[in-house]
Amino acid sequence: MRVPQLPAELHTSERPSSTAQWTTLGRALELERPRGRRIVSDEYAPVFLSPLSRTVLAPLRLSIPLVQLAERHPLAGVSASALCRHRFIDEHLRAALADAEVAQVLILGAGYDSRAYRFADELAGRPVHEVDLPPLSRRKAQIVAEHPACFIGNAITRVEIDFRTESLADRLTQSGFVVGARTFVVWEGVSMYLTRAAVTDTLGTLGGLCGAGSTVAMDFWYRLDGMAPGRQVRRLGARAIALIGEPVTFGVAPTDVAALLRVHGFEVFDLVRSHELAARYSTGGRPCEESIYVLAARH
């Protein structure tokens, strides 16, 4: 199987992902809101914060009214989108785990995802395979090991992979992934940092490994170039992430994405654009970034 071509920057750095910290910081900050006004409630997020992220979080906690006012501005839409996509995937995961035929969960680019712990009851012992590049996977494992009382053990398999030399299919099967089983796949906050070849190769791998009735829930960027007049400023979201250290390199329009997935045996059954995403999940008048949408597709 062809090894997916990822941007070289993802391999040369030995530091854990900076965007993984940024999204985790957003979930930690969300805990400052009353439970009924949160988009997501990830009680594990603060534990995964780096010292730098904790330093950033401290003054934000002291100025919550100003932060919440700023979050209503369209330029802050990337933050709300990150939270809303997390909620979208949470809800699809919860629905999938109600199906006894769903045998396993696969999280691609797991980062500091805590679903294996937050959904422990619903998982009921079903295995969770967390795939990521070695630096981040090892950092996460270290944090979990340092907080045994917080992270109750369950069936998590960490799958380290170097996409330069290893195939996803090989690493998964070597790690105990059951080929042909009904699987729920989380692919969150990853596709926009890949090449088109890497995205299509990964979808092809999933199509070959996952059984009938499997679901993939993921997000995409689009309109990276040529935005309509008056919306050029909205491209700052992608540029801001590039400044953090991981440039946006791939996008596909919502009108084209169904065909992209269909080639690999997945049919989109829930596609939510930014305005509907905000209407479903956002609180406090926070808009979502127009260039981000989410979907769930069934195999």
mmCIF file of C-alpha atoms in Angstrom:
data_model
loop_
_atom_site.group_PDB
_atom_site.id
_atom_site.type_symbol
_atom_site.label_atom_id
_atom_site.label_comp_id
_atom_site.label_asym_id
_atom_site.label_seq_id
_atom_site.Cartn_x
_atom_site.Cartn_y
_atom_site.Cartn_z
ATOM 1 C CA MET A 1 0.000 0.000 0.000
ATOM 2 C CA ARG A 2 1.265 3.467 -0.892
ATOM 3 C CA VAL A 3 2.520 5.447 2.095
ATOM 4 C CA PRO A 4 0.563 8.739 2.378
ATOM 5 C CA GLN A 5 2.533 11.906 1.632
ATOM 6 C CA LEU A 6 2.338 14.268 4.589
ATOM 7 C CA PRO A 7 3.989 17.689 4.741
ATOM 8 C CA ALA A 8 7.614 17.285 5.793
ATOM 9 C CA GLU A 9 7.134 19.637 8.743
ATOM 10 C CA LEU A 10 5.023 17.035 10.521
ATOM 11 C CA HIS A 11 7.994 14.663 10.587
ATOM 12 C CA THR A 12 10.961 16.908 11.279
ATOM 13 C CA SER A 13 9.707 18.378 14.553
ATOM 14 C CA GLU A 14 10.245 16.438 17.737
ATOM 15 C CA ARG A 15 7.813 18.613 19.700
ATOM 16 C CA PRO A 16 4.202 17.655 20.321
ATOM 17 C CA SER A 17 1.644 19.406 18.125
ATOM 18 C CA SER A 18 1.079 23.066 18.973
ATOM 19 C CA THR A 19 -2.415 23.033 17.477
ATOM 20 C CA ALA A 20 -3.281 20.088 19.726
ATOM 21 C CA GLN A 21 -2.405 22.305 22.687
ATOM 22 C CA TRP A 22 -4.402 25.214 21.259
ATOM 23 C CA THR A 23 -7.591 23.174 20.881
ATOM 24 C CA THR A 24 -7.112 21.632 24.330
ATOM 25 C CA LEU A 25 -6.684 25.114 25.785
ATOM 26 C CA GLY A 26 -10.008 26.081 24.204
ATOM 27 C CA ARG A 27 -11.761 23.142 25.846
ATOM 28 C CA ALA A 28 -10.162 23.985 29.192
ATOM 29 C CA LEU A 29 -11.313 27.598 28.931
ATOM 30 C CA GLU A 30 -14.832 26.414 28.122
ATOM 31 C CA LEU A 31 -15.018 24.910 31.614
ATOM 32 C CA GLU A 32 -15.145 28.465 32.989
ATOM 33 C CA ARG A 33 -18.708 28.750 31.671
ATOM 34 C CA PRO A 34 -21.688 27.315 33.569
ATOM 35 C CA ARG A 35 -22.324 23.742 32.442
ATOM 36 C CA GLY A 36 -25.533 24.630 30.621
ATOM 37 C CA ARG A 37 -23.746 27.286 28.558
ATOM 38 C CA ARG A 38 -20.796 25.183 27.440
ATOM 39 C CA ILE A 39 -20.438 23.841 23.931
ATOM 40 C CA VAL A 40 -18.440 20.899 25.285
ATOM 41 C CA SER A 41 -17.485 19.747 28.784
ATOM 42 C CA ASP A 42 -14.057 18.143 28.762
ATOM 43 C CA GLU A 43 -12.983 17.853 32.382
ATOM 44 C CA TYR A 44 -9.730 16.195 31.306
ATOM 45 C CA ALA A 45 -8.538 19.081 29.133
ATOM 46 C CA PRO A 46 -6.751 21.038 31.914
ATOM 47 C CA VAL A 47 -4.640 18.010 32.793
ATOM 48 C CA PHE A 48 -3.181 17.897 29.278
ATOM 49 C CA LEU A 49 -2.111 21.549 29.205
ATOM 50 C CA SER A 50 1.581 22.346 28.891
ATOM 51 C CA PRO A 51 3.199 24.864 31.267
ATOM 52 C CA LEU A 52 2.982 27.490 28.520
ATOM 53 C CA SER A 53 -0.720 26.802 27.962
ATOM 54 C CA ARG A 54 -1.367 27.050 31.701
ATOM 55 C CA THR A 55 0.383 30.415 31.693
ATOM 56 C CA VAL A 56 -1.877 31.568 28.863
ATOM 57 C CA LEU A 57 -5.006 30.218 30.558
ATOM 58 C CA ALA A 58 -4.454 31.977 33.902
ATOM 59 C CA PRO A 59 -5.077 35.583 32.746
ATOM 60 C CA LEU A 60 -7.929 34.453 30.507
ATOM 61 C CA ARG A 61 -9.688 33.040 33.565
ATOM 62 C CA LEU A 62 -9.348 36.422 35.266
ATOM 63 C CA SER A 63 -10.939 38.268 32.352
ATOM 64 C CA ILE A 64 -13.785 35.950 31.345
ATOM 65 C CA PRO A 65 -16.291 38.755 30.520
ATOM 66 C CA LEU A 66 -13.840 40.323 28.061
ATOM 67 C CA VAL A 67 -12.945 36.935 26.591
ATOM 68 C CA GLN A 68 -16.590 36.062 26.059
ATOM 69 C CA LEU A 69 -17.201 39.428 24.406
ATOM 70 C CA ALA A 70 -14.252 38.912 22.057
ATOM 71 C CA GLU A 71 -15.483 35.424 21.180
ATOM 72 C CA ARG A 72 -18.559 36.949 19.542
ATOM 73 C CA HIS A 73 -16.454 38.598 16.849
ATOM 74 C CA PRO A 74 -16.280 36.779 13.481
ATOM 75 C CA LEU A 75 -12.477 36.737 13.655
ATOM 76 C CA ALA A 76 -12.756 34.471 16.707
ATOM 77 C CA GLY A 77 -14.837 31.959 14.771
ATOM 78 C CA VAL A 78 -12.061 29.374 14.576
ATOM 79 C CA SER A 79 -12.261 28.894 18.351
ATOM 80 C CA ALA A 80 -16.012 28.274 18.352
ATOM 81 C CA SER A 81 -15.672 25.991 15.333
ATOM 82 C CA ALA A 82 -13.106 23.836 17.136
ATOM 83 C CA LEU A 83 -15.502 23.412 20.057
ATOM 84 C CA CYS A 84 -18.560 22.814 17.877
ATOM 85 C CA ARG A 85 -16.859 20.196 15.721
ATOM 86 C CA HIS A 86 -15.833 18.424 18.929
ATOM 87 C CA ARG A 87 -19.455 18.434 20.079
ATOM 88 C CA PHE A 88 -20.643 17.222 16.657
ATOM 89 C CA ILE A 89 -18.295 14.248 16.785
ATOM 90 C CA ASP A 90 -19.204 13.567 20.421
ATOM 91 C CA GLU A 91 -22.874 13.276 19.512
ATOM 92 C CA HIS A 92 -22.232 10.960 16.580
ATOM 93 C CA LEU A 93 -19.945 8.817 18.741
ATOM 94 C CA ARG A 94 -22.584 8.574 21.443
ATOM 95 C CA ALA A 95 -25.172 7.474 18.891
ATOM 96 C CA ALA A 96 -22.800 4.928 17.367
ATOM 97 C CA LEU A 97 -21.895 3.370 20.713
ATOM 98 C CA ALA A 98 -25.574 2.653 21.316
ATOM 99 C CA ASP A 99 -25.205 0.111 18.490
ATOM 100 C CA ALA A 100 -23.885 -3.146 19.901
ATOM 101 C CA GLU A 101 -22.469 -3.996 16.466
ATOM 102 C CA VAL A 102 -19.916 -1.167 16.736
ATOM 103 C CA ALA A 103 -16.868 -3.116 17.882
ATOM 104 C CA GLN A 104 -14.105 -0.518 18.120
ATOM 105 C CA VAL A 105 -13.204 3.165 17.893
ATOM 106 C CA LEU A 106 -10.344 4.588 15.847
ATOM 107 C CA ILE A 107 -9.040 8.120 16.488
ATOM 108 C CA LEU A 108 -6.700 9.443 13.804
ATOM 109 C CA GLY A 109 -4.451 12.256 14.975
ATOM 110 C CA ALA A 110 -5.637 11.665 18.527
ATOM 111 C CA GLY A 111 -3.766 14.573 20.083
ATOM 112 C CA TYR A 112 -5.129 15.189 23.578
ATOM 113 C CA ASP A 113 -8.510 13.662 22.769
ATOM 114 C CA SER A 114 -10.167 12.408 25.976
ATOM 115 C CA ARG A 115 -13.111 10.507 24.490
ATOM 116 C CA ALA A 116 -11.703 7.170 25.635
ATOM 117 C CA TYR A 117 -12.196 8.445 29.193
ATOM 118 C CA ARG A 118 -15.257 10.658 28.801
ATOM 119 C CA PHE A 119 -17.167 7.876 27.049
ATOM 120 C CA ALA A 120 -15.855 5.014 29.185
ATOM 121 C CA ASP A 121 -19.344 3.911 30.225
ATOM 122 C CA GLU A 122 -20.704 3.940 26.677
ATOM 123 C CA LEU A 123 -17.624 2.150 25.358
ATOM 124 C CA ALA A 124 -18.204 -0.677 27.837
ATOM 125 C CA GLY A 125 -14.745 -2.103 27.250
ATOM 126 C CA ARG A 126 -14.695 -1.732 23.477
ATOM 127 C CA PRO A 127 -11.156 -0.920 22.306
ATOM 128 C CA VAL A 128 -10.045 2.570 21.313
ATOM 129 C CA HIS A 129 -7.109 2.836 18.901
ATOM 130 C CA GLU A 130 -5.410 6.248 19.144
ATOM 131 C CA VAL A 131 -3.121 7.003 16.195
ATOM 132 C CA ASP A 132 -0.602 9.840 16.201
ATOM 133 C CA LEU A 133 2.974 10.804 15.467
ATOM 134 C CA PRO A 134 5.433 9.601 18.137
ATOM 135 C CA PRO A 135 6.226 12.885 19.982
ATOM 136 C CA LEU A 136 2.602 13.672 20.782
ATOM 137 C CA SER A 137 1.606 10.069 21.442
ATOM 138 C CA ARG A 138 4.433 9.679 23.954
ATOM 139 C CA ARG A 139 3.739 12.995 25.652
ATOM 140 C CA LYS A 140 0.097 12.049 26.113
ATOM 141 C CA ALA A 141 1.017 8.618 27.475
ATOM 142 C CA GLN A 142 3.374 10.279 29.961
ATOM 143 C CA ILE A 143 0.665 12.642 31.218
ATOM 144 C CA VAL A 144 -1.813 9.795 31.634
ATOM 145 C CA ALA A 145 0.774 7.735 33.536
ATOM 146 C CA GLU A 146 1.467 10.682 35.852
ATOM 147 C CA HIS A 147 -2.230 10.998 36.784
ATOM 148 C CA PRO A 148 -3.451 7.437 37.466
ATOM 149 C CA ALA A 149 -6.299 8.598 39.695
ATOM 150 C CA CYS A 150 -7.636 10.841 36.939
ATOM 151 C CA PHE A 151 -7.378 8.461 33.999
ATOM 152 C CA ILE A 152 -9.063 5.205 34.857
ATOM 153 C CA GLY A 153 -7.599 2.412 32.778
ATOM 154 C CA ASN A 154 -9.556 1.068 29.841
ATOM 155 C CA ALA A 155 -8.905 -0.574 26.499
ATOM 156 C CA ILE A 156 -6.761 2.097 24.831
ATOM 157 C CA THR A 157 -4.139 1.173 22.260
ATOM 158 C CA ARG A 158 -1.697 3.921 21.307
ATOM 159 C CA VAL A 159 -0.511 3.506 17.734
ATOM 160 C CA GLU A 160 2.620 5.488 16.932
ATOM 161 C CA ILE A 161 3.275 5.956 13.233
ATOM 162 C CA ASP A 162 5.913 7.572 11.048
ATOM 163 C CA PHE A 163 4.106 8.173 7.770
ATOM 164 C CA ARG A 164 7.442 8.500 5.953
ATOM 165 C CA THR A 165 8.175 4.802 6.344
ATOM 166 C CA GLU A 166 5.060 3.058 7.696
ATOM 167 C CA SER A 167 1.573 2.456 6.349
ATOM 168 C CA LEU A 168 -1.516 3.101 8.438
ATOM 169 C CA ALA A 169 -2.961 -0.298 7.539
ATOM 170 C CA ASP A 170 0.156 -2.133 8.694
ATOM 171 C CA ARG A 171 0.444 -0.233 11.968
ATOM 172 C CA LEU A 172 -3.221 -0.735 12.814
ATOM 173 C CA THR A 173 -3.256 -4.457 12.110
ATOM 174 C CA GLN A 174 -0.021 -4.875 14.068
ATOM 175 C CA SER A 175 -1.683 -3.113 16.996
ATOM 176 C CA GLY A 176 -4.744 -5.335 17.161
ATOM 177 C CA PHE A 177 -7.228 -3.402 15.027
ATOM 178 C CA VAL A 178 -9.882 -5.849 13.823
ATOM 179 C CA VAL A 179 -10.155 -5.625 10.045
ATOM 180 C CA GLY A 180 -13.746 -5.802 8.824
ATOM 181 C CA ALA A 181 -15.297 -4.892 12.181
ATOM 182 C CA ARG A 182 -17.835 -2.092 12.463
ATOM 183 C CA THR A 183 -15.793 0.916 13.545
ATOM 184 C CA PHE A 184 -16.394 4.516 14.542
ATOM 185 C CA VAL A 185 -13.605 6.696 13.160
ATOM 186 C CA VAL A 186 -12.756 10.124 14.576
ATOM 187 C CA TRP A 187 -10.679 12.227 12.189
ATOM 188 C CA GLU A 188 -10.729 15.660 13.778
ATOM 189 C CA GLY A 189 -8.549 18.665 13.009
ATOM 190 C CA VAL A 190 -6.203 16.722 10.740
ATOM 191 C CA SER A 191 -7.188 16.780 7.062
ATOM 192 C CA MET A 192 -6.374 20.473 6.582
ATOM 193 C CA TYR A 193 -2.706 19.875 7.429
ATOM 194 C CA LEU A 194 -2.246 17.044 4.929
ATOM 195 C CA THR A 195 -1.686 16.813 1.206
ATOM 196 C CA ARG A 196 -4.563 15.742 -1.018
ATOM 197 C CA ALA A 197 -2.736 12.463 -1.642
ATOM 198 C CA ALA A 198 -2.506 11.793 2.096
ATOM 199 C CA VAL A 199 -6.230 12.461 2.573
ATOM 200 C CA THR A 200 -7.298 10.204 -0.288
ATOM 201 C CA ASP A 201 -4.848 7.465 0.701
ATOM 202 C CA THR A 202 -6.121 7.518 4.278
ATOM 203 C CA LEU A 203 -9.743 7.353 3.147
ATOM 204 C CA GLY A 204 -8.792 4.422 0.936
ATOM 205 C CA THR A 205 -7.156 2.684 3.879
ATOM 206 C CA LEU A 206 -10.243 3.231 6.034
ATOM 207 C CA GLY A 207 -12.467 1.917 3.272
ATOM 208 C CA GLY A 208 -10.400 -1.253 3.130
ATOM 209 C CA LEU A 209 -10.134 -1.817 6.880
ATOM 210 C CA CYS A 210 -13.544 -0.825 8.258
ATOM 211 C CA GLY A 211 -16.565 -3.095 8.071
ATOM 212 C CA ALA A 212 -20.021 -2.335 6.722
ATOM 213 C CA GLY A 213 -21.921 0.132 8.871
ATOM 214 C CA SER A 214 -18.759 1.908 10.035
ATOM 215 C CA THR A 215 -18.869 5.688 10.429
ATOM 216 C CA VAL A 216 -16.227 8.358 9.941
ATOM 217 C CA ALA A 217 -16.792 11.774 11.545
ATOM 218 C CA MET A 218 -14.443 14.550 10.477
ATOM 219 C CA ASP A 219 -13.977 18.186 9.519
ATOM 220 C CA PHE A 220 -12.693 20.020 6.457
ATOM 221 C CA TRP A 221 -11.509 23.480 5.475
ATOM 222 C CA TYR A 222 -12.453 25.022 2.130
ATOM 223 C CA ARG A 223 -12.153 28.239 0.108
ATOM 224 C CA LEU A 224 -8.526 28.740 1.043
ATOM 225 C CA ASP A 225 -8.134 30.977 -2.026
ATOM 226 C CA GLY A 226 -10.441 33.295 -3.901
ATOM 227 C CA MET A 227 -12.914 34.090 -1.148
ATOM 228 C CA ALA A 228 -15.741 36.423 -2.083
ATOM 229 C CA PRO A 229 -15.003 40.173 -1.799
ATOM 230 C CA GLY A 230 -15.392 41.442 1.740
ATOM 231 C CA ARG A 231 -14.500 38.059 3.253
ATOM 232 C CA GLN A 232 -10.757 38.098 2.687
ATOM 233 C CA VAL A 233 -10.236 38.841 6.361
ATOM 234 C CA ARG A 234 -11.808 35.482 7.247
ATOM 235 C CA ARG A 235 -8.733 33.768 5.809
ATOM 236 C CA LEU A 236 -6.848 34.981 8.857
ATOM 237 C CA GLY A 237 -7.971 31.824 10.661
ATOM 238 C CA ALA A 238 -5.856 29.633 8.418
ATOM 239 C CA ARG A 239 -2.967 32.087 8.613
ATOM 240 C CA ALA A 240 -3.179 32.209 12.400
ATOM 241 C CA ILE A 241 -2.860 28.432 12.608
ATOM 242 C CA ALA A 242 0.133 28.615 10.259
ATOM 243 C CA LEU A 243 1.762 31.035 12.693
ATOM 244 C CA ILE A 244 1.252 28.497 15.478
ATOM 245 C CA GLY A 245 3.333 26.133 13.397
ATOM 246 C CA GLU A 246 1.108 23.933 11.230
ATOM 247 C CA PRO A 247 0.047 25.501 7.913
ATOM 248 C CA VAL A 248 -3.282 24.684 6.296
ATOM 249 C CA THR A 249 -2.463 22.805 3.093
ATOM 250 C CA PHE A 250 -5.678 21.107 1.944
ATOM 251 C CA GLY A 251 -9.287 22.058 1.451
ATOM 252 C CA VAL A 252 -12.348 20.755 -0.378
ATOM 253 C CA ALA A 253 -15.691 22.477 -0.905
ATOM 254 C CA PRO A 254 -18.801 21.032 0.760
ATOM 255 C CA THR A 255 -20.318 20.523 -2.694
ATOM 256 C CA ASP A 256 -17.406 18.287 -3.717
ATOM 257 C CA VAL A 257 -16.721 16.311 -0.574
ATOM 258 C CA ALA A 258 -19.411 13.637 -1.036
ATOM 259 C CA ALA A 259 -17.779 12.532 -4.275
ATOM 260 C CA LEU A 260 -14.378 12.431 -2.575
ATOM 261 C CA LEU A 261 -15.666 10.064 0.110
ATOM 262 C CA ARG A 262 -17.876 7.992 -2.184
ATOM 263 C CA VAL A 263 -14.862 6.810 -4.157
ATOM 264 C CA HIS A 264 -13.703 5.050 -1.000
ATOM 265 C CA GLY A 265 -17.068 3.581 -0.052
ATOM 266 C CA PHE A 266 -18.372 6.247 2.338
ATOM 267 C CA GLU A 267 -21.733 8.005 1.946
ATOM 268 C CA VAL A 268 -22.205 11.339 3.700
ATOM 269 C CA PHE A 269 -25.381 11.377 5.805
ATOM 270 C CA ASP A 270 -24.825 14.485 7.939
ATOM 271 C CA LEU A 271 -22.972 17.523 6.583
ATOM 272 C CA VAL A 272 -23.100 20.704 8.651
ATOM 273 C CA ARG A 273 -21.770 24.057 7.460
ATOM 274 C CA SER A 274 -20.648 26.854 9.732
ATOM 275 C CA HIS A 275 -23.955 28.675 10.260
ATOM 276 C CA GLU A 276 -25.866 25.479 11.034
ATOM 277 C CA LEU A 277 -23.001 24.263 13.211
ATOM 278 C CA ALA A 278 -23.263 27.418 15.311
ATOM 279 C CA ALA A 279 -27.046 27.119 15.441
ATOM 280 C CA ARG A 280 -26.817 23.527 16.671
ATOM 281 C CA TYR A 281 -24.193 23.868 19.336
ATOM 282 C CA SER A 282 -22.789 27.345 19.940
ATOM 283 C CA THR A 283 -23.685 29.407 22.996
ATOM 284 C CA GLY A 284 -23.212 33.040 23.943
ATOM 285 C CA GLY A 285 -23.590 34.327 20.399
ATOM 286 C CA ARG A 286 -20.301 32.815 19.238
ATOM 287 C CA PRO A 287 -20.070 32.448 15.426
ATOM 288 C CA CYS A 288 -18.243 29.653 13.637
ATOM 289 C CA GLU A 289 -15.544 30.197 11.022
ATOM 290 C CA GLU A 290 -17.124 30.086 7.549
ATOM 291 C CA SER A 291 -14.318 28.007 6.046
ATOM 292 C CA ILE A 292 -14.879 25.015 8.334
ATOM 293 C CA TYR A 293 -17.559 22.345 8.081
ATOM 294 C CA VAL A 294 -18.097 18.904 9.569
ATOM 295 C CA LEU A 295 -19.599 15.671 8.340
ATOM 296 C CA ALA A 296 -20.395 12.091 9.194
ATOM 297 C CA ALA A 297 -20.274 9.396 6.523
ATOM 298 C CA ARG A 298 -21.196 5.722 6.628
ATOM 299 C CA HIS A 299 -19.371 2.830 4.998
#
